[in-house]
mmCIF file with all atom_site columns, C-alpha atoms in Angstrom:
data_model
loop_
_atom_site.group_PDB
_atom_site.id
_atom_site.type_symbol
_atom_site.label_atom_id
_atom_site.label_alt_id
_atom_site.label_comp_id
_atom_site.label_asym_id
_atom_site.label_entity_id
_atom_site.label_seq_id
_atom_site.pdbx_PDB_ins_code
_atom_site.Cartn_x
_atom_site.Cartn_y
_atom_site.Cartn_z
_atom_site.occupancy
_atom_site.B_iso_or_equiv
_atom_site.pdbx_formal_charge
_atom_site.auth_seq_id
_atom_site.auth_comp_id
_atom_site.auth_asym_id
_atom_site.auth_atom_id
_atom_site.pdbx_PDB_model_num
ATOM 1   C CA . MET A 1 1   ? 102.968 76.179  102.035 1.00 93.00 ? 1   MET A CA 1
ATOM 2   C CA . ASN A 1 2   ? 103.370 78.001  98.685  1.00 95.00 ? 2   ASN A CA 1
ATOM 3   C CA . ALA A 1 3   ? 99.610  78.268  98.421  1.00 97.00 ? 3   ALA A CA 1
ATOM 4   C CA . VAL A 1 4   ? 99.352  79.823  101.886 1.00 97.00 ? 4   VAL A CA 1
ATOM 5   C CA . ILE A 1 5   ? 102.104 82.357  101.011 1.00 97.00 ? 5   ILE A CA 1
ATOM 6   C CA . ALA A 1 6   ? 100.341 83.122  97.746  1.00 97.00 ? 6   ALA A CA 1
ATOM 7   C CA . THR A 1 7   ? 97.048  83.624  99.565  1.00 98.00 ? 7   THR A CA 1
ATOM 8   C CA . SER A 1 8   ? 98.770  85.916  101.993 1.00 97.00 ? 8   SER A CA 1
ATOM 9   C CA . ALA A 1 9   ? 100.187 87.936  99.085  1.00 98.00 ? 9   ALA A CA 1
ATOM 10  C CA . LEU A 1 10  ? 96.627  88.197  97.604  1.00 98.00 ? 10  LEU A CA 1
ATOM 11  C CA . ALA A 1 11  ? 95.266  89.378  101.007 1.00 98.00 ? 11  ALA A CA 1
ATOM 12  C CA . ILE A 1 12  ? 98.020  92.020  101.092 1.00 98.00 ? 12  ILE A CA 1
ATOM 13  C CA . ALA A 1 13  ? 97.128  93.138  97.566  1.00 98.00 ? 13  ALA A CA 1
ATOM 14  C CA . ALA A 1 14  ? 93.464  93.456  98.547  1.00 97.00 ? 14  ALA A CA 1
ATOM 15  C CA . ALA A 1 15  ? 94.398  95.411  101.626 1.00 97.00 ? 15  ALA A CA 1
ATOM 16  C CA . PHE A 1 16  ? 96.505  97.814  99.639  1.00 95.00 ? 16  PHE A CA 1
ATOM 17  C CA . VAL A 1 17  ? 93.699  98.683  97.181  1.00 95.00 ? 17  VAL A CA 1
ATOM 18  C CA . SER A 1 18  ? 91.031  99.023  99.864  1.00 94.00 ? 18  SER A CA 1
ATOM 19  C CA . MET A 1 19  ? 91.969  102.522 100.981 1.00 89.00 ? 19  MET A CA 1
ATOM 20  C CA . PRO A 1 20  ? 92.302  104.057 97.494  1.00 91.00 ? 20  PRO A CA 1
ATOM 21  C CA . ILE A 1 21  ? 88.795  102.745 96.759  1.00 93.00 ? 21  ILE A CA 1
ATOM 22  C CA . VAL A 1 22  ? 87.500  104.407 99.950  1.00 93.00 ? 22  VAL A CA 1
ATOM 23  C CA . ARG A 1 23  ? 89.370  107.565 99.260  1.00 91.00 ? 23  ARG A CA 1
ATOM 24  C CA . SER A 1 24  ? 88.051  107.657 95.718  1.00 91.00 ? 24  SER A CA 1
ATOM 25  C CA . ARG A 1 25  ? 84.486  107.385 96.949  1.00 93.00 ? 25  ARG A CA 1
ATOM 26  C CA . TYR A 1 26  ? 84.636  109.637 99.971  1.00 94.00 ? 26  TYR A CA 1
ATOM 27  C CA . GLY A 1 27  ? 87.637  111.911 99.384  1.00 92.00 ? 27  GLY A CA 1
ATOM 28  C CA . LYS A 1 28  ? 85.632  114.758 97.887  1.00 92.00 ? 28  LYS A CA 1
ATOM 29  C CA . PRO A 1 29  ? 83.285  115.022 100.850 1.00 94.00 ? 29  PRO A CA 1
ATOM 30  C CA . ALA A 1 30  ? 86.300  114.910 103.150 1.00 94.00 ? 30  ALA A CA 1
ATOM 31  C CA . MET A 1 31  ? 87.958  117.669 101.177 1.00 93.00 ? 31  MET A CA 1
ATOM 32  C CA . ALA A 1 32  ? 84.770  119.748 101.283 1.00 94.00 ? 32  ALA A CA 1
ATOM 33  C CA . ARG A 1 33  ? 84.643  119.340 105.074 1.00 95.00 ? 33  ARG A CA 1
ATOM 34  C CA . ALA A 1 34  ? 88.301  120.278 105.378 1.00 94.00 ? 34  ALA A CA 1
ATOM 35  C CA . GLU A 1 35  ? 87.766  123.367 103.233 1.00 95.00 ? 35  GLU A CA 1
ATOM 36  C CA . ALA A 1 36  ? 84.753  124.326 105.343 1.00 96.00 ? 36  ALA A CA 1
ATOM 37  C CA . GLU A 1 37  ? 86.897  124.029 108.446 1.00 96.00 ? 37  GLU A CA 1
ATOM 38  C CA . LEU A 1 38  ? 89.513  126.291 106.825 1.00 94.00 ? 38  LEU A CA 1
ATOM 39  C CA . ALA A 1 39  ? 86.802  128.861 106.112 1.00 95.00 ? 39  ALA A CA 1
ATOM 40  C CA . ARG A 1 40  ? 85.663  128.590 109.713 1.00 95.00 ? 40  ARG A CA 1
ATOM 41  C CA . GLN A 1 41  ? 89.285  129.303 110.755 1.00 95.00 ? 41  GLN A CA 1
ATOM 42  C CA . GLY A 1 42  ? 89.449  132.312 108.401 1.00 92.00 ? 42  GLY A CA 1
ATOM 43  C CA . VAL A 1 43  ? 91.970  130.644 106.081 1.00 91.00 ? 43  VAL A CA 1
ATOM 44  C CA . ARG A 1 44  ? 91.547  130.670 102.294 1.00 89.00 ? 44  ARG A CA 1
ATOM 45  C CA . THR A 1 45  ? 90.013  127.317 101.331 1.00 89.00 ? 45  THR A CA 1
ATOM 46  C CA . SER A 1 46  ? 92.335  126.814 98.334  1.00 88.00 ? 46  SER A CA 1
ATOM 47  C CA . VAL A 1 47  ? 95.454  126.599 100.574 1.00 86.00 ? 47  VAL A CA 1
ATOM 48  C CA . LEU A 1 48  ? 95.323  122.790 100.791 1.00 86.00 ? 48  LEU A CA 1
ATOM 49  C CA . ARG A 1 49  ? 95.196  122.217 97.047  1.00 85.00 ? 49  ARG A CA 1
ATOM 50  C CA . GLU A 1 50  ? 97.873  124.885 96.538  1.00 83.00 ? 50  GLU A CA 1
ATOM 51  C CA . ASN A 1 51  ? 100.129 122.859 98.841  1.00 78.00 ? 51  ASN A CA 1
ATOM 52  C CA . GLY A 1 52  ? 99.265  119.442 97.481  1.00 80.00 ? 52  GLY A CA 1
ATOM 53  C CA . MET A 1 53  ? 97.147  118.180 100.335 1.00 83.00 ? 53  MET A CA 1
ATOM 54  C CA . ARG A 1 54  ? 94.245  116.084 99.205  1.00 84.00 ? 54  ARG A CA 1
ATOM 55  C CA . PHE A 1 55  ? 91.964  113.462 100.741 1.00 86.00 ? 55  PHE A CA 1
ATOM 56  C CA . ASP A 1 56  ? 90.962  111.714 97.549  1.00 81.00 ? 56  ASP A CA 1
ATOM 57  C CA . ALA A 1 57  ? 92.683  108.911 95.634  1.00 74.00 ? 57  ALA A CA 1
ATOM 58  C CA . SER A 1 58  ? 94.579  111.095 93.102  1.00 76.00 ? 58  SER A CA 1
ATOM 59  C CA . GLY A 1 59  ? 98.267  110.815 92.371  1.00 70.00 ? 59  GLY A CA 1
ATOM 60  C CA . HIS A 1 60  ? 100.448 108.690 94.648  1.00 70.00 ? 60  HIS A CA 1
ATOM 61  C CA . GLU A 1 61  ? 97.460  107.969 96.884  1.00 76.00 ? 61  GLU A CA 1
ATOM 62  C CA . SER A 1 62  ? 96.385  105.441 94.241  1.00 85.00 ? 62  SER A CA 1
ATOM 63  C CA . ALA A 1 63  ? 99.497  104.763 92.211  1.00 88.00 ? 63  ALA A CA 1
ATOM 64  C CA . ALA A 1 64  ? 101.581 103.480 95.086  1.00 90.00 ? 64  ALA A CA 1
ATOM 65  C CA . PRO A 1 65  ? 99.060  101.089 96.597  1.00 93.00 ? 65  PRO A CA 1
ATOM 66  C CA . ILE A 1 66  ? 97.912  99.802  93.225  1.00 94.00 ? 66  ILE A CA 1
ATOM 67  C CA . SER A 1 67  ? 101.521 99.209  92.186  1.00 95.00 ? 67  SER A CA 1
ATOM 68  C CA . ILE A 1 68  ? 102.162 97.357  95.393  1.00 96.00 ? 68  ILE A CA 1
ATOM 69  C CA . ALA A 1 69  ? 98.990  95.315  94.867  1.00 97.00 ? 69  ALA A CA 1
ATOM 70  C CA . ALA A 1 70  ? 100.120 94.359  91.336  1.00 98.00 ? 70  ALA A CA 1
ATOM 71  C CA . ILE A 1 71  ? 103.495 93.273  92.649  1.00 98.00 ? 71  ILE A CA 1
ATOM 72  C CA . MET A 1 72  ? 101.845 91.140  95.333  1.00 98.00 ? 72  MET A CA 1
ATOM 73  C CA . ILE A 1 73  ? 99.540  89.547  92.751  1.00 98.00 ? 73  ILE A CA 1
ATOM 74  C CA . ALA A 1 74  ? 102.563 88.653  90.617  1.00 98.00 ? 74  ALA A CA 1
ATOM 75  C CA . LEU A 1 75  ? 104.282 87.266  93.718  1.00 98.00 ? 75  LEU A CA 1
ATOM 76  C CA . ALA A 1 76  ? 101.179 85.231  94.482  1.00 98.00 ? 76  ALA A CA 1
ATOM 77  C CA . GLY A 1 77  ? 101.303 83.821  90.965  1.00 98.00 ? 77  GLY A CA 1
ATOM 78  C CA . LEU A 1 78  ? 104.926 82.774  91.371  1.00 98.00 ? 78  LEU A CA 1
ATOM 79  C CA . ASN A 1 79  ? 104.130 81.081  94.651  1.00 98.00 ? 79  ASN A CA 1
ATOM 80  C CA . PHE A 1 80  ? 101.091 79.284  93.290  1.00 97.00 ? 80  PHE A CA 1
ATOM 81  C CA . ALA A 1 81  ? 103.263 78.068  90.376  1.00 97.00 ? 81  ALA A CA 1
ATOM 82  C CA . GLY A 1 82  ? 105.984 76.971  92.805  1.00 96.00 ? 82  GLY A CA 1
ATOM 83  C CA . ALA A 1 83  ? 108.576 78.952  90.839  1.00 97.00 ? 83  ALA A CA 1
ATOM 84  C CA . ASP A 1 84  ? 112.162 78.910  92.165  1.00 95.00 ? 84  ASP A CA 1
ATOM 85  C CA . LEU A 1 85  ? 112.200 82.700  91.954  1.00 97.00 ? 85  LEU A CA 1
ATOM 86  C CA . ALA A 1 86  ? 109.341 82.919  94.474  1.00 97.00 ? 86  ALA A CA 1
ATOM 87  C CA . ARG A 1 87  ? 111.468 82.217  97.513  1.00 97.00 ? 87  ARG A CA 1
ATOM 88  C CA . PRO A 1 88  ? 114.025 85.021  97.145  1.00 98.00 ? 88  PRO A CA 1
ATOM 89  C CA . LEU A 1 89  ? 111.273 87.428  96.022  1.00 98.00 ? 89  LEU A CA 1
ATOM 90  C CA . ASN A 1 90  ? 109.248 86.445  99.100  1.00 98.00 ? 90  ASN A CA 1
ATOM 91  C CA . TRP A 1 91  ? 112.133 87.509  101.308 1.00 98.00 ? 91  TRP A CA 1
ATOM 92  C CA . VAL A 1 92  ? 112.666 90.815  99.559  1.00 98.00 ? 92  VAL A CA 1
ATOM 93  C CA . LEU A 1 93  ? 109.117 91.833  98.760  1.00 98.00 ? 93  LEU A CA 1
ATOM 94  C CA . LEU A 1 94  ? 107.405 90.707  101.939 1.00 98.00 ? 94  LEU A CA 1
ATOM 95  C CA . THR A 1 95  ? 110.120 92.392  103.986 1.00 98.00 ? 95  THR A CA 1
ATOM 96  C CA . LEU A 1 96  ? 109.635 95.633  102.088 1.00 98.00 ? 96  LEU A CA 1
ATOM 97  C CA . VAL A 1 97  ? 105.869 95.417  102.491 1.00 98.00 ? 97  VAL A CA 1
ATOM 98  C CA . LEU A 1 98  ? 106.300 94.843  106.239 1.00 97.00 ? 98  LEU A CA 1
ATOM 99  C CA . LEU A 1 99  ? 108.647 97.787  106.613 1.00 97.00 ? 99  LEU A CA 1
ATOM 100 C CA . GLY A 1 100 ? 106.603 99.983  104.225 1.00 96.00 ? 100 GLY A CA 1
ATOM 101 C CA . ASN A 1 101 ? 103.421 99.354  106.158 1.00 96.00 ? 101 ASN A CA 1
ATOM 102 C CA . GLY A 1 102 ? 105.259 100.254 109.333 1.00 97.00 ? 102 GLY A CA 1
ATOM 103 C CA . VAL A 1 103 ? 106.024 103.673 107.703 1.00 95.00 ? 103 VAL A CA 1
ATOM 104 C CA . ILE A 1 104 ? 102.329 103.999 106.696 1.00 92.00 ? 104 ILE A CA 1
ATOM 105 C CA . LEU A 1 105 ? 101.192 103.236 110.251 1.00 94.00 ? 105 LEU A CA 1
ATOM 106 C CA . TYR A 1 106 ? 103.664 105.710 111.664 1.00 95.00 ? 106 TYR A CA 1
ATOM 107 C CA . SER A 1 107 ? 102.497 108.327 109.217 1.00 90.00 ? 107 SER A CA 1
ATOM 108 C CA . ASN A 1 108 ? 98.881  107.716 110.284 1.00 89.00 ? 108 ASN A CA 1
ATOM 109 C CA . LEU A 1 109 ? 99.774  107.990 113.999 1.00 93.00 ? 109 LEU A CA 1
ATOM 110 C CA . THR A 1 110 ? 101.785 111.167 113.537 1.00 94.00 ? 110 THR A CA 1
ATOM 111 C CA . ALA A 1 111 ? 99.549  112.898 110.949 1.00 91.00 ? 111 ALA A CA 1
ATOM 112 C CA . VAL A 1 112 ? 99.117  116.057 113.019 1.00 93.00 ? 112 VAL A CA 1
ATOM 113 C CA . GLN A 1 113 ? 102.859 116.500 113.541 1.00 93.00 ? 113 GLN A CA 1
ATOM 114 C CA . SER A 1 114 ? 103.606 115.622 109.898 1.00 89.00 ? 114 SER A CA 1
ATOM 115 C CA . VAL A 1 115 ? 101.094 118.102 108.510 1.00 88.00 ? 115 VAL A CA 1
ATOM 116 C CA . ARG A 1 116 ? 102.310 120.843 110.838 1.00 90.00 ? 116 ARG A CA 1
ATOM 117 C CA . ALA A 1 117 ? 105.917 120.171 109.812 1.00 89.00 ? 117 ALA A CA 1
ATOM 118 C CA . ALA A 1 118 ? 105.025 120.163 106.113 1.00 85.00 ? 118 ALA A CA 1
ATOM 119 C CA . PHE A 1 119 ? 103.102 123.455 106.508 1.00 85.00 ? 119 PHE A CA 1
ATOM 120 C CA . ALA A 1 120 ? 106.035 124.995 108.422 1.00 87.00 ? 120 ALA A CA 1
ATOM 121 C CA . LYS A 1 121 ? 108.458 124.063 105.632 1.00 87.00 ? 121 LYS A CA 1
ATOM 122 C CA . LYS A 1 122 ? 106.341 125.984 103.119 1.00 83.00 ? 122 LYS A CA 1
ATOM 123 C CA . GLY A 1 123 ? 106.948 129.217 105.009 1.00 83.00 ? 123 GLY A CA 1
ATOM 124 C CA . ASP A 1 124 ? 103.400 130.395 104.271 1.00 81.00 ? 124 ASP A CA 1
ATOM 125 C CA . PRO A 1 125 ? 102.037 132.349 107.244 1.00 84.00 ? 125 PRO A CA 1
ATOM 126 C CA . MET A 1 126 ? 98.578  131.289 106.211 1.00 81.00 ? 126 MET A CA 1
ATOM 127 C CA . LEU A 1 127 ? 99.485  127.634 106.750 1.00 84.00 ? 127 LEU A CA 1
ATOM 128 C CA . ALA A 1 128 ? 101.154 128.350 110.088 1.00 84.00 ? 128 ALA A CA 1
ATOM 129 C CA . ARG A 1 129 ? 97.915  129.580 111.627 1.00 87.00 ? 129 ARG A CA 1
ATOM 130 C CA . ILE A 1 130 ? 95.844  126.509 110.697 1.00 92.00 ? 130 ILE A CA 1
ATOM 131 C CA . ASP A 1 131 ? 94.480  124.473 113.602 1.00 95.00 ? 131 ASP A CA 1
ATOM 132 C CA . VAL A 1 132 ? 95.721  121.164 112.175 1.00 94.00 ? 132 VAL A CA 1
ATOM 133 C CA . PRO A 1 133 ? 93.983  118.822 114.668 1.00 96.00 ? 133 PRO A CA 1
ATOM 134 C CA . ALA A 1 134 ? 90.645  120.484 113.913 1.00 96.00 ? 134 ALA A CA 1
ATOM 135 C CA . LEU A 1 135 ? 91.318  120.377 110.123 1.00 95.00 ? 135 LEU A CA 1
ATOM 136 C CA . LEU A 1 136 ? 92.198  116.669 110.139 1.00 95.00 ? 136 LEU A CA 1
ATOM 137 C CA . LYS A 1 137 ? 89.292  115.784 112.498 1.00 95.00 ? 137 LYS A CA 1
ATOM 138 C CA . GLU A 1 138 ? 86.865  117.538 110.145 1.00 95.00 ? 138 GLU A CA 1
ATOM 139 C CA . ALA A 1 139 ? 88.386  115.844 107.056 1.00 94.00 ? 139 ALA A CA 1
ATOM 140 C CA . GLU A 1 140 ? 88.149  112.425 108.787 1.00 94.00 ? 140 GLU A CA 1
ATOM 141 C CA . ALA A 1 141 ? 84.502  113.100 109.515 1.00 95.00 ? 141 ALA A CA 1
ATOM 142 C CA . GLY A 1 142 ? 83.956  113.138 105.734 1.00 94.00 ? 142 GLY A CA 1
ATOM 143 C CA . PHE A 1 143 ? 84.614  109.409 105.643 1.00 95.00 ? 143 PHE A CA 1
ATOM 144 C CA . PRO A 1 144 ? 82.205  106.787 107.023 1.00 95.00 ? 144 PRO A CA 1
ATOM 145 C CA . ASP A 1 145 ? 82.906  105.506 110.545 1.00 93.00 ? 145 ASP A CA 1
ATOM 146 C CA . TRP A 1 146 ? 83.703  102.054 109.196 1.00 96.00 ? 146 TRP A CA 1
ATOM 147 C CA . THR A 1 147 ? 86.681  103.486 107.345 1.00 94.00 ? 147 THR A CA 1
ATOM 148 C CA . TRP A 1 148 ? 88.795  103.369 110.467 1.00 91.00 ? 148 TRP A CA 1
ATOM 149 C CA . THR A 1 149 ? 87.830  99.722  111.142 1.00 94.00 ? 149 THR A CA 1
ATOM 150 C CA . LEU A 1 150 ? 88.762  98.963  107.568 1.00 95.00 ? 150 LEU A CA 1
ATOM 151 C CA . GLN A 1 151 ? 92.094  100.740 108.047 1.00 94.00 ? 151 GLN A CA 1
ATOM 152 C CA . ASN A 1 152 ? 92.794  98.586  111.121 1.00 95.00 ? 152 ASN A CA 1
ATOM 153 C CA . ILE A 1 153 ? 91.867  95.411  109.332 1.00 96.00 ? 153 ILE A CA 1
ATOM 154 C CA . ARG A 1 154 ? 94.142  96.535  106.487 1.00 96.00 ? 154 ARG A CA 1
ATOM 155 C CA . HIS A 1 155 ? 97.073  96.842  108.873 1.00 96.00 ? 155 HIS A CA 1
ATOM 156 C CA . VAL A 1 156 ? 96.378  93.426  110.343 1.00 97.00 ? 156 VAL A CA 1
ATOM 157 C CA . LEU A 1 157 ? 96.228  91.822  106.912 1.00 96.00 ? 157 LEU A CA 1
ATOM 158 C CA . VAL A 1 158 ? 99.375  93.491  105.678 1.00 97.00 ? 158 VAL A CA 1
ATOM 159 C CA . PHE A 1 159 ? 101.480 92.941  108.839 1.00 98.00 ? 159 PHE A CA 1
ATOM 160 C CA . GLY A 1 160 ? 100.040 89.456  109.462 1.00 97.00 ? 160 GLY A CA 1
ATOM 161 C CA . GLY A 1 161 ? 100.241 88.405  105.805 1.00 97.00 ? 161 GLY A CA 1
ATOM 162 C CA . ALA A 1 162 ? 103.797 89.579  105.395 1.00 98.00 ? 162 ALA A CA 1
ATOM 163 C CA . ALA A 1 163 ? 104.923 87.994  108.655 1.00 98.00 ? 163 ALA A CA 1
ATOM 164 C CA . LEU A 1 164 ? 103.178 84.728  107.816 1.00 97.00 ? 164 LEU A CA 1
ATOM 165 C CA . GLY A 1 165 ? 104.659 84.699  104.373 1.00 97.00 ? 165 GLY A CA 1
ATOM 166 C CA . LEU A 1 166 ? 108.185 85.282  105.756 1.00 98.00 ? 166 LEU A CA 1
ATOM 167 C CA . VAL A 1 167 ? 107.837 82.577  108.431 1.00 97.00 ? 167 VAL A CA 1
ATOM 168 C CA . LEU A 1 168 ? 106.594 80.050  105.835 1.00 97.00 ? 168 LEU A CA 1
ATOM 169 C CA . THR A 1 169 ? 109.326 81.047  103.423 1.00 97.00 ? 169 THR A CA 1
ATOM 170 C CA . ALA A 1 170 ? 111.853 80.282  106.167 1.00 96.00 ? 170 ALA A CA 1
ATOM 171 C CA . LEU A 1 171 ? 110.305 76.847  106.585 1.00 94.00 ? 171 LEU A CA 1
ATOM 172 C CA . ILE A 1 172 ? 110.398 75.914  102.909 1.00 85.00 ? 172 ILE A CA 1
#
């Protein structure tokens, strides 16, 4: 069972690094499309960068998932080794991954509302007039179509791997 838990942790690690890899490769074209959409809307194209909105893998867009992947790889190693510390760490870390991925999924599903709210908090009238659904649709078009399938597979791997790991931990 430890080997299955370890394999689940490795699958979770791979899932977490998949999107930064895609964002690193296709984020610039997505940003260019978003900026073109802003220009079409009559909004200065620098407004996204000025307000910290990016579509590439810079900053926390890479640091967080890579850190989570590293932790999952370490957890896999402990499980493969059969270390006593693995069981309590399985409970804590797999639960956190499960909950954290729920937040990520919620964020993905409510992106339009979240971006509108973030723009409203800035108090910049330029941001308030942006057609956010059109902006995000255009940015998404900068990524290959298979990106959204990968994102769904990623969620299945993370939710399924964490749930499987927790169930097997309960059985040990």
